[in-house]
CSV table of C-alpha atoms in Angstrom, one decimal:
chain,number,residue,atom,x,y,z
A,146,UNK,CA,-215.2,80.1,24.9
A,147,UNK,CA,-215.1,78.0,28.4
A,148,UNK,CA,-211.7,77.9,30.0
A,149,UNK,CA,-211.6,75.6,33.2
A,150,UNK,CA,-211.2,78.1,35.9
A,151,UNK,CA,-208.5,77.1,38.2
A,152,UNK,CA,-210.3,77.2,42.2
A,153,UNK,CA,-210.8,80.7,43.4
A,154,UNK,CA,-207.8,82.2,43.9
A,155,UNK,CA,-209.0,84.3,47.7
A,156,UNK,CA,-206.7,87.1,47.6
A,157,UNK,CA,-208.2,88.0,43.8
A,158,UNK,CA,-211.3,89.3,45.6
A,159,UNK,CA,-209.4,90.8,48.5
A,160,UNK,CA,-206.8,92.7,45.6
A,161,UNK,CA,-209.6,93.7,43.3
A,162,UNK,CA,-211.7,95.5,47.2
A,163,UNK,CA,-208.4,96.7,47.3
A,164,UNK,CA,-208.5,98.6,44.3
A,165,UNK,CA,-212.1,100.2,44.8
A,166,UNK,CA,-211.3,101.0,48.4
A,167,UNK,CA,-208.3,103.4,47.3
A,168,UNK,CA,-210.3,104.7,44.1
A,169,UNK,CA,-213.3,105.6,46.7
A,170,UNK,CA,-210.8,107.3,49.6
A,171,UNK,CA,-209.2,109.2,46.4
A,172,UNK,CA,-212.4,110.8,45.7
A,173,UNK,CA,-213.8,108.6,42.8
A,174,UNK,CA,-217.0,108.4,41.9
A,175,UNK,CA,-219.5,105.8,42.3
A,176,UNK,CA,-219.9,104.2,39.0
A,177,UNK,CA,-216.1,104.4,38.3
A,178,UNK,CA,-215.1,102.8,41.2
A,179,UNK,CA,-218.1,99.8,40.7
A,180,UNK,CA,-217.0,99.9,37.0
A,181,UNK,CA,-213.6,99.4,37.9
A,182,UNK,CA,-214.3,96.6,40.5
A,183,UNK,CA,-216.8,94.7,37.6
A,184,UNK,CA,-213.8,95.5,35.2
A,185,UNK,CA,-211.0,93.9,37.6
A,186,UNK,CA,-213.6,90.6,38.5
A,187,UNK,CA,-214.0,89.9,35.1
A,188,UNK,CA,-210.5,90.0,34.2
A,189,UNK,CA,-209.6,87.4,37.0
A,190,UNK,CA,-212.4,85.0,35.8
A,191,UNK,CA,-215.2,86.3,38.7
A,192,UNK,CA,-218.3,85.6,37.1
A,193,UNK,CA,-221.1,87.8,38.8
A,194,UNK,CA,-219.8,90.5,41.1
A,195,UNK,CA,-221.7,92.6,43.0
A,196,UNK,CA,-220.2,96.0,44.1
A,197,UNK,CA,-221.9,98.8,46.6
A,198,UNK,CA,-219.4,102.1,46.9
A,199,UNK,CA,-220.4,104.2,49.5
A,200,UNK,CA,-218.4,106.9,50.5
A,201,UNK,CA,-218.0,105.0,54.3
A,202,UNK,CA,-217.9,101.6,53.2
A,203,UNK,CA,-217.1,99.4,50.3
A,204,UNK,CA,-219.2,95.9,49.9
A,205,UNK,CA,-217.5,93.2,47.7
A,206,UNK,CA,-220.2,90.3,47.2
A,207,UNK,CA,-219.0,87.4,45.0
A,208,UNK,CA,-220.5,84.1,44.9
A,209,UNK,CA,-217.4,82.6,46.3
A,210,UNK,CA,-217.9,85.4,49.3
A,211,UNK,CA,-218.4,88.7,50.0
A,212,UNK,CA,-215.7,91.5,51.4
A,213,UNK,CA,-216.7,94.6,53.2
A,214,UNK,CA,-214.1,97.1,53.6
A,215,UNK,CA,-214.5,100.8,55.7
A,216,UNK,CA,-213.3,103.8,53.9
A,217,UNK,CA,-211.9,105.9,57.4
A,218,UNK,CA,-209.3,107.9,55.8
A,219,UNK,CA,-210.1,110.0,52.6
A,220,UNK,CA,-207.9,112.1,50.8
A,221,UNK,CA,-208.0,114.4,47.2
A,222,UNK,CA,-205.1,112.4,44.8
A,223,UNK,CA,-206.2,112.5,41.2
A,224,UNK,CA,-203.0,110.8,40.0
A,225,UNK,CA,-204.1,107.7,42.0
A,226,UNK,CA,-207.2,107.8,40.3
A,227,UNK,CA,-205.6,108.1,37.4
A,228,UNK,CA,-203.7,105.9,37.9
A,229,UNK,CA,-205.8,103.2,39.9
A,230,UNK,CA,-208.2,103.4,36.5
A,231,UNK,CA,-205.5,102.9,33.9
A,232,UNK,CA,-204.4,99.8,35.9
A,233,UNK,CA,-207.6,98.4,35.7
A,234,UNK,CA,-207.7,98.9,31.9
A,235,UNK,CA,-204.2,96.8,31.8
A,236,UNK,CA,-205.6,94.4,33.5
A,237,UNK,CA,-208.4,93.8,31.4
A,238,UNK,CA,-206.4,93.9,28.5
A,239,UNK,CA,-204.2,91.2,29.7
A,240,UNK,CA,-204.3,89.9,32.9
A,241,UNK,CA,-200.9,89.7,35.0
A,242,UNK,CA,-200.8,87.2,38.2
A,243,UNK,CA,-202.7,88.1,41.4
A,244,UNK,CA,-199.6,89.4,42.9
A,245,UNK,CA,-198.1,91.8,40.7
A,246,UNK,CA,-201.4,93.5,40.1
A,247,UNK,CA,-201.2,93.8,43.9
A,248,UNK,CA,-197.9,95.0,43.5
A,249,UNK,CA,-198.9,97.3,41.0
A,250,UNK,CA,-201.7,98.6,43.2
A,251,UNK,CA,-199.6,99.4,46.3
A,252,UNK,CA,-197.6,101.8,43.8
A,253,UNK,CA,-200.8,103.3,42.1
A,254,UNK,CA,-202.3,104.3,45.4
A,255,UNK,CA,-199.3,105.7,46.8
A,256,UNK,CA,-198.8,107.3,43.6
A,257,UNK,CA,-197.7,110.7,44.7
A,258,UNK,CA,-195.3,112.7,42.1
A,259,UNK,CA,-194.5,115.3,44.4
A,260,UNK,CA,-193.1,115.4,47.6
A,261,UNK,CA,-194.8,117.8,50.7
A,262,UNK,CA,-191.9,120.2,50.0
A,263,UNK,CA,-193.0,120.9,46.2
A,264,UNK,CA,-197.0,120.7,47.1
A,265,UNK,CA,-195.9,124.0,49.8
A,266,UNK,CA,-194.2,125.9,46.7
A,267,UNK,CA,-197.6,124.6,44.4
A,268,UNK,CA,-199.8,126.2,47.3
A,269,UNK,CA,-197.9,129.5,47.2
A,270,UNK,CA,-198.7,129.6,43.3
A,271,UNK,CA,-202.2,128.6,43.8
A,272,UNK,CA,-203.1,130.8,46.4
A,273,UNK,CA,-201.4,133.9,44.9
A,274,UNK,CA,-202.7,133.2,41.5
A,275,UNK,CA,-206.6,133.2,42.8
A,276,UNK,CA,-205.9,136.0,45.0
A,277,UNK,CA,-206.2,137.7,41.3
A,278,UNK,CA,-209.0,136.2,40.7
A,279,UNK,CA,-210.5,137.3,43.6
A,280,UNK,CA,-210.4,141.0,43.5
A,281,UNK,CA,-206.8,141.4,44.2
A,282,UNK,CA,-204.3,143.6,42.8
A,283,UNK,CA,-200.4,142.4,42.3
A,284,UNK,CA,-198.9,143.1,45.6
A,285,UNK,CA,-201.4,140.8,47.0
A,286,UNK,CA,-199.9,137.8,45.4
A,287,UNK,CA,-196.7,137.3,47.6
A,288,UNK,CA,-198.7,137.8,51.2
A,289,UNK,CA,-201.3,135.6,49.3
A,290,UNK,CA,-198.3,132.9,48.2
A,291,UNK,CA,-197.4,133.1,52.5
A,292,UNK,CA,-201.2,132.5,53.2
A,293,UNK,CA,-201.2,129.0,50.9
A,294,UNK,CA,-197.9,128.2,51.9
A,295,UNK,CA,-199.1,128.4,55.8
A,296,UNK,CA,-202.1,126.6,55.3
A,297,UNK,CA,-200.7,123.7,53.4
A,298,UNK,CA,-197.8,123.8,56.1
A,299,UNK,CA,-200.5,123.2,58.8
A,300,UNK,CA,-202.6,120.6,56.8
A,301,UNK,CA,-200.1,118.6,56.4
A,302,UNK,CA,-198.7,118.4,59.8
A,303,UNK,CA,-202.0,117.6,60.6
A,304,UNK,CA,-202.8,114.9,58.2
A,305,UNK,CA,-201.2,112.1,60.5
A,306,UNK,CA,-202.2,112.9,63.5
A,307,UNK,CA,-205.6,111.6,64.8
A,308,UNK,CA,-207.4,115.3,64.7
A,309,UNK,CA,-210.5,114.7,62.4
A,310,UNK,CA,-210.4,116.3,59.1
A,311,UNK,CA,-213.3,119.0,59.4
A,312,UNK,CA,-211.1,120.6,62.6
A,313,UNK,CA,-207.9,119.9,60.9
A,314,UNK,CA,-208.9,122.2,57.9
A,315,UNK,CA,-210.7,124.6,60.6
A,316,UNK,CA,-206.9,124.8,62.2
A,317,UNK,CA,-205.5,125.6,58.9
A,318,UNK,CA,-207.7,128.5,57.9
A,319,UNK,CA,-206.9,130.1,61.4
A,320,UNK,CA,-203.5,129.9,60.5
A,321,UNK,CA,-204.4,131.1,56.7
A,322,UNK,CA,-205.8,134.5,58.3
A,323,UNK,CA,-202.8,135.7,59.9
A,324,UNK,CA,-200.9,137.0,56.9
A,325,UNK,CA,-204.0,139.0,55.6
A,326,UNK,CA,-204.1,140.3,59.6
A,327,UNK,CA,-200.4,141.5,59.1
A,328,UNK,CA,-201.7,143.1,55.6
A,329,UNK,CA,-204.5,144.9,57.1
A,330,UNK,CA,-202.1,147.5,58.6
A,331,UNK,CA,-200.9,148.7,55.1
A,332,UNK,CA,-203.4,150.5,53.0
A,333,UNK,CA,-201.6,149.3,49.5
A,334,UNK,CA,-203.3,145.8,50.2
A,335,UNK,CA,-206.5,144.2,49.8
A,336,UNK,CA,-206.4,141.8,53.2
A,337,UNK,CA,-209.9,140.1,51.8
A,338,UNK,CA,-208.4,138.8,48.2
A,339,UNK,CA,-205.3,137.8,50.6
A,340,UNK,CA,-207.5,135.8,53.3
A,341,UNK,CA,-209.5,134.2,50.4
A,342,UNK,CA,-206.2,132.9,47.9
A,343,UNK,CA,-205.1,131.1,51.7
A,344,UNK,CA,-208.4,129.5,52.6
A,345,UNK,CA,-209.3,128.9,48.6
A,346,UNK,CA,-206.7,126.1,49.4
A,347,UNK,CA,-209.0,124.2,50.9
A,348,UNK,CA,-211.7,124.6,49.1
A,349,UNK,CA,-213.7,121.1,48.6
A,350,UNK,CA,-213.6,121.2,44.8
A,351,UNK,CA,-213.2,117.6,44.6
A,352,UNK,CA,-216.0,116.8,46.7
A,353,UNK,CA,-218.5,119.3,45.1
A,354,UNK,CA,-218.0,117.9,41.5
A,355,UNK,CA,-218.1,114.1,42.7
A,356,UNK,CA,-220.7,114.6,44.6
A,357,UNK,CA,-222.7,116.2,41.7
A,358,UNK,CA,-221.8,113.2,38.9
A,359,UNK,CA,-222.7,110.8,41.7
A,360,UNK,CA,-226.1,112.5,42.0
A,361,UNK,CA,-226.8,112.4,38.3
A,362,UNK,CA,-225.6,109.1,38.0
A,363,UNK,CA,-228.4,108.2,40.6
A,364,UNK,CA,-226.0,106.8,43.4
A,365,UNK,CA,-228.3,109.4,45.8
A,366,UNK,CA,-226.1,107.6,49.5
A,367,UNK,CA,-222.9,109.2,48.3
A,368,UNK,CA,-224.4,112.2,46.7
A,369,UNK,CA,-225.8,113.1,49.4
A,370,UNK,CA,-222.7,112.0,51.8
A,371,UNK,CA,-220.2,114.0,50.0
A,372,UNK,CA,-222.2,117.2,49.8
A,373,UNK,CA,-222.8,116.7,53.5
A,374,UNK,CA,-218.7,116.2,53.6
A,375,UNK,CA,-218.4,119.7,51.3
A,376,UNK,CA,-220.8,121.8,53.2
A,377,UNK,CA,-219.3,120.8,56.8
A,378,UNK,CA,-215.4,121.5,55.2
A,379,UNK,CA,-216.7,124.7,54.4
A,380,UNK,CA,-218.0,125.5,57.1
A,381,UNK,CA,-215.0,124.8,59.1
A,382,UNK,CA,-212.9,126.8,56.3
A,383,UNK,CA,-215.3,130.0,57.3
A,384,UNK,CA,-215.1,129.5,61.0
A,385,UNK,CA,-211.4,128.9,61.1
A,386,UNK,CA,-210.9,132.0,59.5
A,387,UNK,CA,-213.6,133.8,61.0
A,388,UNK,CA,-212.0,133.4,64.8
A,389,UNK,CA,-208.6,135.5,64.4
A,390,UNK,CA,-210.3,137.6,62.0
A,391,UNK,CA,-213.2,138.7,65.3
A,392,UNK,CA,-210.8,138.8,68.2
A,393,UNK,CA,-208.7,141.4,65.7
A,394,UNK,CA,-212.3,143.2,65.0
A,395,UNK,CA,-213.0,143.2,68.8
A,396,UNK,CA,-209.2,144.4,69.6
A,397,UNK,CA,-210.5,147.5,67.1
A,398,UNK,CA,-208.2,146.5,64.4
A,399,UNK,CA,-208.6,148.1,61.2
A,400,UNK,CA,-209.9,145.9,58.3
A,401,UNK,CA,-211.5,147.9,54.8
B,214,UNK,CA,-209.8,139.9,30.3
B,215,UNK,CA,-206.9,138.6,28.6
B,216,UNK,CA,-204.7,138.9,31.9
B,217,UNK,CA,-207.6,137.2,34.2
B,218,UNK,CA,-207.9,134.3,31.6
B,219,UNK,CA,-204.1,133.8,31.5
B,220,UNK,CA,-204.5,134.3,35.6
B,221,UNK,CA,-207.4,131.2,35.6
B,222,UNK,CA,-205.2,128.9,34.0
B,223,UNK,CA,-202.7,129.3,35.6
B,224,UNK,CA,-204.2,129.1,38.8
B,225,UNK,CA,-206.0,125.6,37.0
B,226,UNK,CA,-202.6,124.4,36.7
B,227,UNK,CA,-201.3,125.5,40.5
B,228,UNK,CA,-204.0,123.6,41.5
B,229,UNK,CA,-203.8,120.8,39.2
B,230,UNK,CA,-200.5,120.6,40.8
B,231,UNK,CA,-201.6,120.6,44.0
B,232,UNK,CA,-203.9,117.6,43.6
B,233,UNK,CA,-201.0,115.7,42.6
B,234,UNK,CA,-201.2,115.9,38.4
B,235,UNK,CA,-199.0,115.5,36.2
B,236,UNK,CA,-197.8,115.6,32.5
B,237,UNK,CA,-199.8,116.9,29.7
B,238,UNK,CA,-202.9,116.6,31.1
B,239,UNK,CA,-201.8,119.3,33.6
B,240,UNK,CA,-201.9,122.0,30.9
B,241,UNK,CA,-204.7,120.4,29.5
B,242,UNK,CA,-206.8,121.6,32.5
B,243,UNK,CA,-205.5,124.9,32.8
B,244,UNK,CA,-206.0,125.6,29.4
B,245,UNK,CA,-209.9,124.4,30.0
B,246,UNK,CA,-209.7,126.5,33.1
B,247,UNK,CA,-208.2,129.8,30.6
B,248,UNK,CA,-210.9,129.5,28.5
B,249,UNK,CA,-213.7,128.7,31.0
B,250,UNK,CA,-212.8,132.4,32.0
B,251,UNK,CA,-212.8,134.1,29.1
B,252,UNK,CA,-216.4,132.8,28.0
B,253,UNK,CA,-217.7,133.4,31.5
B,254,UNK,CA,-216.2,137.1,31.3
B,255,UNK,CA,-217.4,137.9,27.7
B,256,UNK,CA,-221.2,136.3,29.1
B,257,UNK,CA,-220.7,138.6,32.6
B,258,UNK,CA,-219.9,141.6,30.5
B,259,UNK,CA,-222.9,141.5,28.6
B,260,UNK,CA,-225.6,140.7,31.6
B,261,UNK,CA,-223.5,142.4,34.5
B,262,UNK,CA,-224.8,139.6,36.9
B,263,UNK,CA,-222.3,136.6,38.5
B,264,UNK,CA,-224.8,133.3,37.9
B,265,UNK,CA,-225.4,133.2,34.6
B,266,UNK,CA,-221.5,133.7,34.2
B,267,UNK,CA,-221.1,131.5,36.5
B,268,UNK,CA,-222.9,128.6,35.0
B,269,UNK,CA,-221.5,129.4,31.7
B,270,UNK,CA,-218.7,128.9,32.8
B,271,UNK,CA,-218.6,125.6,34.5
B,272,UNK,CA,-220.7,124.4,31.7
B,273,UNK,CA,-217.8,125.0,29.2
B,274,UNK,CA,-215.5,123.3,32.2
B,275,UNK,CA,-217.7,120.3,31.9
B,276,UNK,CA,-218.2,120.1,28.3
B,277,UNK,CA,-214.2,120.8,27.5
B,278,UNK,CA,-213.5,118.4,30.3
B,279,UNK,CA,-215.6,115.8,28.9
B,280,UNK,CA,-213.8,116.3,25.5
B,281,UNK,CA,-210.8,115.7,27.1
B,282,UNK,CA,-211.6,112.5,29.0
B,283,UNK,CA,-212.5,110.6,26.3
B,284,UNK,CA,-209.4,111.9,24.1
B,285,UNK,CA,-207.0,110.8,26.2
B,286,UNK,CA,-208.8,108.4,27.6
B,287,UNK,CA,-208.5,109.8,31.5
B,288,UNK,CA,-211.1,109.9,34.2
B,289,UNK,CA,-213.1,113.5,34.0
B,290,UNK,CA,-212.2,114.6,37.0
B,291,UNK,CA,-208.7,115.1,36.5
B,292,UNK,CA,-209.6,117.7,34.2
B,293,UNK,CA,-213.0,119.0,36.0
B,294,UNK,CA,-211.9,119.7,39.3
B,295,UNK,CA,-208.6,122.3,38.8
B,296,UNK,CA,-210.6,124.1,36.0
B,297,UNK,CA,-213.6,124.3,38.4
B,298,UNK,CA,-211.4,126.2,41.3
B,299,UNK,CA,-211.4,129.2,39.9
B,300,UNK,CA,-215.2,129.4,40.0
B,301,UNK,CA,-215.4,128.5,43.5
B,302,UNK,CA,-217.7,131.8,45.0
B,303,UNK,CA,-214.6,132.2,47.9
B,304,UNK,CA,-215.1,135.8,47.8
B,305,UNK,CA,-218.4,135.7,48.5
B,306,UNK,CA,-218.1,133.6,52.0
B,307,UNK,CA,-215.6,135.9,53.0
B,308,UNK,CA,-217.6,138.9,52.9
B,309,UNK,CA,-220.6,137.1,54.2
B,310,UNK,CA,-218.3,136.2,57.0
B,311,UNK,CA,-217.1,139.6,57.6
B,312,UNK,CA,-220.5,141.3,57.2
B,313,UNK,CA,-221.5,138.8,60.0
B,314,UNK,CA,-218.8,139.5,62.6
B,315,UNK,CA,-219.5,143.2,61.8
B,316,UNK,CA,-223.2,142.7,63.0
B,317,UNK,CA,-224.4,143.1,59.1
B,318,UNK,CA,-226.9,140.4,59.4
B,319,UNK,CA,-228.8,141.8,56.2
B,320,UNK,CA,-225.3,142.3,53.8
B,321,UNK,CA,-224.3,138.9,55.4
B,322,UNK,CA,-227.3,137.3,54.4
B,323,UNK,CA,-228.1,138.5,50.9
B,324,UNK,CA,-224.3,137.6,50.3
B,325,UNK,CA,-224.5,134.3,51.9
B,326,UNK,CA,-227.8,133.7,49.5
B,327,UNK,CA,-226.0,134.8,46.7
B,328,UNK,CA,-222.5,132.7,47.2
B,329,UNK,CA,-225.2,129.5,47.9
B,330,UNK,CA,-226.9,129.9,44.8
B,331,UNK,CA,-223.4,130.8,42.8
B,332,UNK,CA,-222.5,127.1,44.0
B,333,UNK,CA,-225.9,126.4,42.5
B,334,UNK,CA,-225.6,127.3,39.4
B,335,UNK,CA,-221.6,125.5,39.2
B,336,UNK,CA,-223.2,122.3,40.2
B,337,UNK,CA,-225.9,122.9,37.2
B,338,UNK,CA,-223.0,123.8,34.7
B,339,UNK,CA,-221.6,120.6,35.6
B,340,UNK,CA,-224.4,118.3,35.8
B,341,UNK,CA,-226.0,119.5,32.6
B,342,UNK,CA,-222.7,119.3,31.0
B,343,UNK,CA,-222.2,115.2,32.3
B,344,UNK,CA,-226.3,114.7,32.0
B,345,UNK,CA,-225.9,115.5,28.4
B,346,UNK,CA,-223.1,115.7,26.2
B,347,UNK,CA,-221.0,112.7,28.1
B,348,UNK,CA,-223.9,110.1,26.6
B,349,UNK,CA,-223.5,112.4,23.2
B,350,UNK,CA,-220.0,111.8,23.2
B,351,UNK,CA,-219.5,108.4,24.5
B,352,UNK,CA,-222.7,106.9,21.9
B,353,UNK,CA,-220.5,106.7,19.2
B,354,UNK,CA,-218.0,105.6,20.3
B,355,UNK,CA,-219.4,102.6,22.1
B,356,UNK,CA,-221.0,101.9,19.2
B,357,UNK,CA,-218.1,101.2,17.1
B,358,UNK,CA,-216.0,99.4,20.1
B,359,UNK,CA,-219.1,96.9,20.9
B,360,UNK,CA,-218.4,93.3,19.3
B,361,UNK,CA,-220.4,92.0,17.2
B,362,UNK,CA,-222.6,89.2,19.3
């Protein structure tokens, strides 16, 4: 079945970049966001679309033009992938005019249920949950619950600010260490499972499982780039909270 | 075992949280992240070392989050990556980084070793489980959705 394409409509391909660029900062991987991209084109009547996600960059080619778009800012939101990929499904299904799938799209990769204020009491919960996991014993959960709570405080002041993301979570695990510090003095607590719920906040688990799909999937650029991106987080993570945890070693402090 | 299961879910779902998720596929997750645990426990208890646990367990992670993503027709990772947490080898940094800044270069390295290859064997968990079972569980499927040309 031909239809008679109206001309190009130019924000289609803009909207649909859109789209892949907020599925890659999200922490997508690869072939979802290029699936997504292909799925979008189709629905608005792009005949052969050609996507490249990296996890810098996103390349658009069309044979009406190409877009290139750099990824700067990237961030772990799952409902936004979620949602982002749903949207594309609708779309699909039954496609809406150019500008309330943009409309749409502004709302999907925004899409954050909770506010920073519930995200510090989900922290708390997160980090005193693991500090069970960890080795700890129940009176480590509340100093634990203060450690998350303090980090996520401190990574989300600095989000918007133009400190780069490695030495932003570095910043945060210094802060993460000072509540295990304070427990060091007591025997009754295990300061280790306590440093490890804070810092476990951080932890790159979005990065590490992307970044293993996209290797099996064989996109090997962003495999490789979000490993790197893993390994250098977690890096920071250890010195962060390696730096109050050696002055208070130096100072003689007592640690088990 | 019971108490550290009911611990790893919950701490899926903290998590899950965290990363912004909502709804049913929130307990989803931590229920994949409950029993995750339990099957790496009951493997750990019988061999006494952490990899093979480990990779038991994010190989049940992956498979269960597989399941999941194509029931209700979500991307994996919504399910994969708060289950996973739990498995992350954070202990094992931190006392590779304190055996370091104590001047135990030999602890801190054998411990460092070991937390690299514990990530090792997640990764594995989780690539064998998308390398394999998502083509057996998507075959059919596709199958019965392609049209008829």
């Amino acid at each position: 079945m031909e239809l008679v394409r109206p001309p190009q409509d130019p924000t289609v391909l803009e909207s649909i970049t859109e789209a892949g660029l907020a599925m890659m900062a999200s922490g997508a991987e690869v072939s979802r966001v290029e699936d997504t991209v292909e799925r979008l084109a189709h629905a608005y009547g792009v005949p052969t679309i050609d996507v490249v996600a990296l996890p810098t960059a996103l390349f658009v080619a069309t044979p009406e033009g190409t877009l290139l778009r750099r990824i700067h800012r990237r961030s772990v939101n799952l409902a936004a992938i979620a949602a982002i990929n749903q949207l594309s499904r609708d779309v699909a299904a039954d496609p809406v005019p150019v500008s309330e799938f943009r409309e749409k799209l502004t709302q999907a990769r925004t899409l954050s249920p909770y506010g920073p204020r519930k995200s510090l009491i989900f922290a708390a919960f997160a980090a005193g949950l693991i500090s069970q996991l960890m080795g700890g014993r129940l009176v480590d959960i509340l100093p634990a619950a203060l450690s998350g709570i303090l980090t996520q405080l401190v990574r989300q002041r600095l989000r918007n600010t133009a400190i780069a993301g490695s030495l932003a979570d570095m910043m945060s695990a210094v802060v993460a260490a000072i509540p295990a510090l304070a427990a060091a003095q007591d025997p009754i607590f295990r300061p280790g499972s306590i440093l490890v719920g804070g810092i476990m906040i951080l932890a790159p688990g979005l990065l590490l499982t992307t970044a293993v799909r996209d290797g099996i999937a064989g996109d090997l650029l962003s495999a490789a780039g979000r490993l790197l991106e893993a390994i250098l987080i977690g890096a920071a993570v250890a010195a962060g909270a390696s730096l109050p945890l050696y002055v208070y070693l130096a100072m003689g402090g007592r640690w088990p | 075992m019971i108490r550290s299961a009911l611990f790893a879910g919950l701490t899926t779902v903290a998590f899950g949280y965290l990363y912004q998720l909502a709804g049913i596929n929130l307990w989803i997750a931590g229920l994949i992240g409950a029993v995750a645990w339990a099957g790496a426990t009951v493997i750990g208890s019988f061999t006494g070392t952490g990899l093979l646990s480990d990779f038991v367990g994010s190989l049940i992670v992956g498979v269960l989050a597989e399941v999941a993503a194509v029931n209700k027709r979500q991307p994996v990772t919504v399910f994969m990556v708060p289950a996973i947490i739990s498995f992350v080898p954070g202990y094992l940094v931190y006392q590779s980084m304190v055996a370091f800044l104590k001047s135990q270069f030999n602890t801190g390295i054998r411990v460092g070793v070991t937390a690299l290859f514990a990530a090792g064997a997640l990764s594995l968990g989780l690539a064998l489980s998308s390398a394999v079972f998502r083509p057996l569980l998507r075959r059919s499927k596709e199958a019965s959705q392609r049209p008829l040309s």
